[in-house]
Coordinates of N, CA and C in Angstrom, one line a residue:
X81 N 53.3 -84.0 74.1 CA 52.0 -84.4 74.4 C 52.1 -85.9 74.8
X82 N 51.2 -86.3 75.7 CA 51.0 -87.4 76.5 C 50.1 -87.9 76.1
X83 N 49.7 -89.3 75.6 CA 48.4 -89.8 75.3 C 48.0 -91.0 75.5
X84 N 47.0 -91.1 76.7 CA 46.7 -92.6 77.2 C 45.3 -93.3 76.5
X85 N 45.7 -94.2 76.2 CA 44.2 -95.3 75.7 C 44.3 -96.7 75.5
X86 N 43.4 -97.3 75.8 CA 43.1 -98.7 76.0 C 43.8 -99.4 75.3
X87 N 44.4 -100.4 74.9 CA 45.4 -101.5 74.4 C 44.2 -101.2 73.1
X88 N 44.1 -101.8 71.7 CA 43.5 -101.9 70.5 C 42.7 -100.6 70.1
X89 N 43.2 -99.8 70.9 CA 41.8 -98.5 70.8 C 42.2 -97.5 69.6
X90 N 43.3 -97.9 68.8 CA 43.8 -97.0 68.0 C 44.4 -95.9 67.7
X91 N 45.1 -96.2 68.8 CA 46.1 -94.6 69.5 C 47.5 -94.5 68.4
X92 N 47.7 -96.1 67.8 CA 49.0 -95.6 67.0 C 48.5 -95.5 65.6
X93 N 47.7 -95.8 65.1 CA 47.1 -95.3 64.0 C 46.3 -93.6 63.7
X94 N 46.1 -93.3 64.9 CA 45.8 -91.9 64.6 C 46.5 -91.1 65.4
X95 N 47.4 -91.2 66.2 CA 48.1 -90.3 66.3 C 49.5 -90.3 65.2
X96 N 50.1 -91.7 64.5 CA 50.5 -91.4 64.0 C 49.9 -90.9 62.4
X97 N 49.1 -91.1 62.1 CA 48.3 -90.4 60.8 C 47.6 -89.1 61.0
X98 N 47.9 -88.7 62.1 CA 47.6 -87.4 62.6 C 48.9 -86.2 62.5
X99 N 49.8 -87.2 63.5 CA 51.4 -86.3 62.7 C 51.9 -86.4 61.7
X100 N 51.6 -87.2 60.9 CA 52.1 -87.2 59.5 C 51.5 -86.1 58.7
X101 N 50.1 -86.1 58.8 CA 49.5 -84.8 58.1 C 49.9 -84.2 58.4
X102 N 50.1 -83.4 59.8 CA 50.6 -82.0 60.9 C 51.5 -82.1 60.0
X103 N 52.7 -82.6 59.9 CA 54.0 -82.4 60.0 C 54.9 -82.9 59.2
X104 N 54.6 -84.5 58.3 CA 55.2 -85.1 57.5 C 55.9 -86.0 57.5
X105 N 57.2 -86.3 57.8 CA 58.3 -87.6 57.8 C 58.4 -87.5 59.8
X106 N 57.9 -88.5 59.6 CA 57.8 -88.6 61.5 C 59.0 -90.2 61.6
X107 N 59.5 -90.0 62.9 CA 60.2 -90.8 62.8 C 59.5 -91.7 64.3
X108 N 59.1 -93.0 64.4 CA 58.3 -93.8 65.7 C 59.1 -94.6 66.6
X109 N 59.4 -94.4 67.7 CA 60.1 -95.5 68.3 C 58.9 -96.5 68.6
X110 N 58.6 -97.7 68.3 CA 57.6 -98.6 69.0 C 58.2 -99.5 69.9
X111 N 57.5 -99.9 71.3 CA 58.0 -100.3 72.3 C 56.9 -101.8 72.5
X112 N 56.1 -101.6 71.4 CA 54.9 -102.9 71.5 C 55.5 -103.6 69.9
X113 N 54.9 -104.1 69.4 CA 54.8 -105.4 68.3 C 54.8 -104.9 67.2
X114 N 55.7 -105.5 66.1 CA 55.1 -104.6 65.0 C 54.2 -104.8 64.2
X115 N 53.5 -105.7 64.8 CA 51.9 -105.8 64.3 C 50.8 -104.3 64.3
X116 N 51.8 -103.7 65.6 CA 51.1 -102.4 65.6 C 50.8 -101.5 64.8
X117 N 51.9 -101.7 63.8 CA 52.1 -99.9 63.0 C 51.3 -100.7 61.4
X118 N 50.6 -101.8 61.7 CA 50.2 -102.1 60.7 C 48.9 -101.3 59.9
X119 N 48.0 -100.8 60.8 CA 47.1 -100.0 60.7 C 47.9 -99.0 60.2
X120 N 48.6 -98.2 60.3 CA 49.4 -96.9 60.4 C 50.0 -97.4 58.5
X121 N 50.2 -98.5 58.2 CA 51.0 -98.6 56.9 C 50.4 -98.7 56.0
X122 N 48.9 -98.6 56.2 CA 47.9 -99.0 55.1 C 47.9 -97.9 54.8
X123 N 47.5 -96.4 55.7 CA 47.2 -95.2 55.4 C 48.4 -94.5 54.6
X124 N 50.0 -94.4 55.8 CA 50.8 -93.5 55.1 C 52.1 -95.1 55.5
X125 N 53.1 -94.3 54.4 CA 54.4 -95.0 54.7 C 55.2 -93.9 55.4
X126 N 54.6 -92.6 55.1 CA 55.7 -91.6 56.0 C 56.7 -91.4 57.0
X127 N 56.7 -92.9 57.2 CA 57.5 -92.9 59.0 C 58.3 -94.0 58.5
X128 N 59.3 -94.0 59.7 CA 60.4 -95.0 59.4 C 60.2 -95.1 61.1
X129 N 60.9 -96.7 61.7 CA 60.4 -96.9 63.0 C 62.0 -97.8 63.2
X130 N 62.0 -98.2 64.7 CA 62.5 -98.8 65.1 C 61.8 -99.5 66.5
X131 N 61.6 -101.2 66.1 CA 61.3 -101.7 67.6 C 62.3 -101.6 68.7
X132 N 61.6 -101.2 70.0 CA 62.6 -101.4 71.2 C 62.4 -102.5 71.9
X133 N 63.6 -103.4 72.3 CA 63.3 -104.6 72.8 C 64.4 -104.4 74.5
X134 N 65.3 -103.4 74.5 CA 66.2 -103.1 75.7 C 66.6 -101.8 75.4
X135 N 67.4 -101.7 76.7 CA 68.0 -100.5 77.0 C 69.1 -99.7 75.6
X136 N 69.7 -100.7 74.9 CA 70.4 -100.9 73.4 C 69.4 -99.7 73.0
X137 N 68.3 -100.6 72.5 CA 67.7 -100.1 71.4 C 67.2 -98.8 71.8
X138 N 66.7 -98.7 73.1 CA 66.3 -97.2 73.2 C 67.3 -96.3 73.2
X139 N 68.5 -96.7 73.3 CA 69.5 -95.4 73.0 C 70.0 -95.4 71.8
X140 N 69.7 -96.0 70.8 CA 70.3 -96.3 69.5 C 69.3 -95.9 69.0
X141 N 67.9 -95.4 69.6 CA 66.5 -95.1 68.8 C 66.6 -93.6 69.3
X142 N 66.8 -93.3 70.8 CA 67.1 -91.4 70.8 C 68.0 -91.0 70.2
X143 N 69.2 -91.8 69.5 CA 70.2 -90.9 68.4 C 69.8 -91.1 67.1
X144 N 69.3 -92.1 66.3 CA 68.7 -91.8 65.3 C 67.6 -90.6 65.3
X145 N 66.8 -90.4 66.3 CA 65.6 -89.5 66.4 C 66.3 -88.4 66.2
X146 N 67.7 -87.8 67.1 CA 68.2 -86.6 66.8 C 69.0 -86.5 65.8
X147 N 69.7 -87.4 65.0 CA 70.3 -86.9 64.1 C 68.9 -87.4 62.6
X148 N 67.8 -87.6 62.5 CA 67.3 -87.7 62.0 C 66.3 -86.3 61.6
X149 N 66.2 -85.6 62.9 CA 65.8 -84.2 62.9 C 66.8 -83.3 63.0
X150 N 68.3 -83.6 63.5 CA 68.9 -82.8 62.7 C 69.9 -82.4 61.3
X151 N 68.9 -83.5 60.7 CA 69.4 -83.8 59.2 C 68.3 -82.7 58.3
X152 N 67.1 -82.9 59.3 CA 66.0 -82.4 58.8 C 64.8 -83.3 58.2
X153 N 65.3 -84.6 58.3 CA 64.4 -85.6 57.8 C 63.1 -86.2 58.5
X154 N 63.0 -85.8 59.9 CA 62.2 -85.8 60.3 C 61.4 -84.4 61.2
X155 N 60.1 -84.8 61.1 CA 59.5 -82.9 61.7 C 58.7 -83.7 63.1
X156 N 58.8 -84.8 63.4 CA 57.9 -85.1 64.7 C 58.4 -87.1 65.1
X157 N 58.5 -87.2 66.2 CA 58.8 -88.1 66.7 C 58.0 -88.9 68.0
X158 N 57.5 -90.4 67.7 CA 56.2 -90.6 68.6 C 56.8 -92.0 69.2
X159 N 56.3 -91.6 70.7 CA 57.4 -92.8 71.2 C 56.0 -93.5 71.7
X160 N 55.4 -94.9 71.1 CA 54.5 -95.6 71.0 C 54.6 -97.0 71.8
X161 N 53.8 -97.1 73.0 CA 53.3 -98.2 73.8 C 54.6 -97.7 74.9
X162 N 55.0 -96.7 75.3 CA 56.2 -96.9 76.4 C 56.1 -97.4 77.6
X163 N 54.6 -97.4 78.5 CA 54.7 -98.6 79.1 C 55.2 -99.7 79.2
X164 N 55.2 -100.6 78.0 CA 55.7 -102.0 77.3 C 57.3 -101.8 77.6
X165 N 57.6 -100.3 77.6 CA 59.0 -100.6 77.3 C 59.4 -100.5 78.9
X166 N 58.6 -99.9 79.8 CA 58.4 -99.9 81.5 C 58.6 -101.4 82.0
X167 N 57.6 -102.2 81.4 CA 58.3 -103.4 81.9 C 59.4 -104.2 81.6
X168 N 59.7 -103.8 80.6 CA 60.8 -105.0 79.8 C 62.1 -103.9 80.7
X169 N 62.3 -102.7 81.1 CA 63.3 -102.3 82.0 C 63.2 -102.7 83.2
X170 N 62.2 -102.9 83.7 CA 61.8 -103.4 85.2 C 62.4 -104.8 85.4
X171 N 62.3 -105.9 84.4 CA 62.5 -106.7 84.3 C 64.1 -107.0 84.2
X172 N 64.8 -106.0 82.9 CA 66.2 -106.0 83.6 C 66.9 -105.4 84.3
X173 N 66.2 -105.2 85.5 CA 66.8 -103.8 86.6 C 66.7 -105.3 87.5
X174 N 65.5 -106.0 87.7 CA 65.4 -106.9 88.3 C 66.5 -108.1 88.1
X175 N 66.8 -108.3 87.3 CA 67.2 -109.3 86.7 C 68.7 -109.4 87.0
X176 N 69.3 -108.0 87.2 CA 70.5 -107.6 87.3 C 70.7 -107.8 89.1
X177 N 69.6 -107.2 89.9 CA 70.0 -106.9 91.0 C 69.9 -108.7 91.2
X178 N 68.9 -109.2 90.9 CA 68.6 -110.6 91.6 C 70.1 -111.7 91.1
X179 N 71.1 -111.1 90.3 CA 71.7 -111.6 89.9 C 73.3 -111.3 91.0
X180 N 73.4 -110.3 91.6 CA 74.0 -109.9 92.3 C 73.7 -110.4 94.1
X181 N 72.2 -111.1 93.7 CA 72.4 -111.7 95.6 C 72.8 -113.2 95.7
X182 N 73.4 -113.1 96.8 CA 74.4 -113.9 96.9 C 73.4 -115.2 97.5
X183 N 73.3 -116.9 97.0 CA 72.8 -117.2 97.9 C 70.7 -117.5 97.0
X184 N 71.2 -116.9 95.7 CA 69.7 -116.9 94.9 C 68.1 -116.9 95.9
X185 N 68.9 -115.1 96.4 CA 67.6 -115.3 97.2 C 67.0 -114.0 96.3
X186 N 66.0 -113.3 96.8 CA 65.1 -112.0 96.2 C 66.1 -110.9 96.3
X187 N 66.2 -109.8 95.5 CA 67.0 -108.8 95.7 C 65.7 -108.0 96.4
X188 N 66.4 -106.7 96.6 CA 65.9 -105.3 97.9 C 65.3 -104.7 96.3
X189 N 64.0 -104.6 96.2 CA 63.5 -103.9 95.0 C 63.1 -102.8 95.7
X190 N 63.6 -102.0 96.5 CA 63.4 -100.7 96.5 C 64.3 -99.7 95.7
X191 N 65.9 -99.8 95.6 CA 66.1 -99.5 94.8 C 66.0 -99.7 93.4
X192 N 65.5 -100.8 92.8 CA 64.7 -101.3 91.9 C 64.1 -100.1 91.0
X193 N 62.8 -99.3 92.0 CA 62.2 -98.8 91.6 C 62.7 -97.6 91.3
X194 N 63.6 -97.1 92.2 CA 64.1 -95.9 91.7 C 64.7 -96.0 90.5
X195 N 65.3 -96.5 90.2 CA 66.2 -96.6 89.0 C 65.9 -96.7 88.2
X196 N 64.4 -97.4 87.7 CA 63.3 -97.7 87.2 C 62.8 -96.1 86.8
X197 N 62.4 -95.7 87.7 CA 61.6 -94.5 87.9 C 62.6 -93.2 87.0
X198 N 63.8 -93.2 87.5 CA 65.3 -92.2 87.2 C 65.5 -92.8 85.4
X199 N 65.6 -94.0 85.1 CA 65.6 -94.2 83.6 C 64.5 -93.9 83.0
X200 N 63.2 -94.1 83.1 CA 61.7 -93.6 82.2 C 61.5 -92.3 82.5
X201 N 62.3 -92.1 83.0 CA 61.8 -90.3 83.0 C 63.2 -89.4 82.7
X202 N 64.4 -90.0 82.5 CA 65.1 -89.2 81.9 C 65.0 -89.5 79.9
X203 N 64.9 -90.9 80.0 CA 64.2 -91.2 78.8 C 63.6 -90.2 77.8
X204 N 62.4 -89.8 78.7 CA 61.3 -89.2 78.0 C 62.3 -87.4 78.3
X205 N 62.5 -87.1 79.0 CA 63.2 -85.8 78.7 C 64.2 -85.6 77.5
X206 N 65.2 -86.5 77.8 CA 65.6 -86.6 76.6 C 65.0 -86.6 74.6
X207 N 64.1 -87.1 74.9 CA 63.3 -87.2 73.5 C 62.7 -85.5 73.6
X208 N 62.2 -85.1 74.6 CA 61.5 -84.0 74.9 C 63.1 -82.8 74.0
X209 N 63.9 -83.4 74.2 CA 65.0 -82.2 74.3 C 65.1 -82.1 72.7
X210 N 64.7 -82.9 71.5 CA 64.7 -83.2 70.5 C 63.8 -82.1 70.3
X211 N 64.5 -81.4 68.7 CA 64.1 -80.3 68.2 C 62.9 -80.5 67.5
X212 N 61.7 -81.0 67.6 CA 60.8 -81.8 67.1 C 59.3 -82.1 67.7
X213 N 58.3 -82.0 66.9 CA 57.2 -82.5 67.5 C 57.5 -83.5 68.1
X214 N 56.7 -83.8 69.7 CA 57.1 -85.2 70.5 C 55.1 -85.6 71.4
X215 N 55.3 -86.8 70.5 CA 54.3 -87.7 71.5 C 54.0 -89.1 71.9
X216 N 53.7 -88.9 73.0 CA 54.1 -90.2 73.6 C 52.8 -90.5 73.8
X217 N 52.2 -92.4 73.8 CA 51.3 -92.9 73.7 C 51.8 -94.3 74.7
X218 N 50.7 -94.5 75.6 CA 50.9 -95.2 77.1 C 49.4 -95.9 77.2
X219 N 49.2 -96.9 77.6 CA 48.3 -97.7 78.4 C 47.8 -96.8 79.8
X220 N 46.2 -96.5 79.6 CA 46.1 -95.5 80.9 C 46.4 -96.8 82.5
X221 N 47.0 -95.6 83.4 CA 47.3 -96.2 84.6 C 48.4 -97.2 84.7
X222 N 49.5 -97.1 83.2 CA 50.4 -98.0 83.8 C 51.8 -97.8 83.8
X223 N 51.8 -96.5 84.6 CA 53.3 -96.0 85.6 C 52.5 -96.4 86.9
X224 N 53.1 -97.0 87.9 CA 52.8 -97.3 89.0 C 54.0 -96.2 89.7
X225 N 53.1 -96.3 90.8 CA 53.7 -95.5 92.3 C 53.9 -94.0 92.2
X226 N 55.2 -93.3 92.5 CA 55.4 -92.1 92.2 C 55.7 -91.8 90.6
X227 N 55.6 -92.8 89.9 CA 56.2 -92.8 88.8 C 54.7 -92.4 88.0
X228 N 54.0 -92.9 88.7 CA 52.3 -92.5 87.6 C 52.0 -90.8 88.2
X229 N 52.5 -90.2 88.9 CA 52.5 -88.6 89.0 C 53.4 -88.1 88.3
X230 N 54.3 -88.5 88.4 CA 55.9 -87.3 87.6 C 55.3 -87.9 86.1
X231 N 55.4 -89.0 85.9 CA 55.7 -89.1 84.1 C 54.2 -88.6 83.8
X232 N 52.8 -88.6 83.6 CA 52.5 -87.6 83.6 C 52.8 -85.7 83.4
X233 N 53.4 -85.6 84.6 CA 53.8 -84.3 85.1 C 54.6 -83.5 84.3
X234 N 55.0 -84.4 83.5 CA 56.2 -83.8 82.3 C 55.8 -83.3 81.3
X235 N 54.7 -83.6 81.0 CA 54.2 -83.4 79.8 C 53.2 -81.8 79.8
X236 N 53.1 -80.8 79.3 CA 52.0 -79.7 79.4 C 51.0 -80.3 78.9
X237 N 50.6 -80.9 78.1 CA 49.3 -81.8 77.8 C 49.3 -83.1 77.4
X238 N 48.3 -83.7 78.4 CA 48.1 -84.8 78.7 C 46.5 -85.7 78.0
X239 N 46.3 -86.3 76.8 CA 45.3 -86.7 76.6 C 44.5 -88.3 76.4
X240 N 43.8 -88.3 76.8 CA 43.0 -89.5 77.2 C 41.9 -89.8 75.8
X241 N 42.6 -91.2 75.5 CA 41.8 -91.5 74.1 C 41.0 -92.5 74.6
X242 N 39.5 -92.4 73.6 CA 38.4 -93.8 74.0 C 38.2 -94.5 73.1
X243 N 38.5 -95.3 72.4 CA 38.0 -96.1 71.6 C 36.2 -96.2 70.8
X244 N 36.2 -95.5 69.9 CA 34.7 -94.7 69.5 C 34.4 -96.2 69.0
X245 N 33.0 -96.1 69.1 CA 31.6 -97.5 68.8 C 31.5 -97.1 67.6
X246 N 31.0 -98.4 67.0 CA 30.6 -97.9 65.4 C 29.8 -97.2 65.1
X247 N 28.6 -96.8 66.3 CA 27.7 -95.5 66.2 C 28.4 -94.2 66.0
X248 N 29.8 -94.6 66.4 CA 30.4 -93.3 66.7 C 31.5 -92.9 65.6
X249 N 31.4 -93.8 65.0 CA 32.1 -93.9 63.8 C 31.8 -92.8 62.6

């Protein structure tokens, strides 16, 4: 499952205190701050996390997630703010090509974007391939280009959180 909502709107606190009851020892990749999961630690400690700050950490966080579930220790896995982690790869996709022109001029960001586009979406398959509840939690509207259709597209359900008013409370 896919789930988009506004930056502070409370998407990691109830989705993760939502699979924790579903399911139990949930294991979080967070791709934002970990001021985030602060909300989340008042309620349950049931999760164990790891921040992603590069490409490292995201593969060193989809092999804990699988051998984590296939120890049995975990029943659901929630990959939180992955946008966040969309720029900080964009940035070193960029960083790499602009380092390879000769001359410190702009690199050709067209391939840029593919490669961009080919890593966040094998990414998320990958996790998807995990024997395990899986949900992902995104800033609405922020895969750009062909990449805001497919990454979407992967998902059978896709939901859109609002941040409820205290009336609504």
């Amino acid at each position: 499952m896919m789930v988009e909502a506004q930056s502070k709107a409370g998407k990691t606190q109830s989705i993760g205190a939502s699979m924790i009851k579903a399911f139990g020892m949930i294991y979080i990749i967070e791709c934002g701050t970990p001021s985030s999961l602060k909300p989340l630690q008042q309620i349950s400690r049931k999760f164990e996390y790891d921040l992603i700050r590069d490409e490292t950490h995201m593969e060193a966080a989809i092999r804990a997630a699988r051998a984590g579930v296939k120890e049995g220790k975990y029943k659901g896995v929630f990959l939180d703010d992955y946008n966040l982690y969309g720029l900080t790869l964009h940035d070193l996709l960029y960083r790499d090509a602009a380092s390879r022109v000769k001359g410190g001029g702009e690199p050709d960001g067209r391939p840029i974007w593919w490669e961009w586009r080919k890593r966040m979406g094998n990414t998320i398959n990958r996790l998807l391939d995990v024997k395990a509840h899986f949900v992902m939690a995104c800033h609405p509207n922020s895969f750009m280009g062909k990449a805001g259709e497919e990454i979407p597209g992967i998902f059978s359900d896709v939901v859109y959180m609002k941040k409820a008013t205290k009336d609504q409370r």
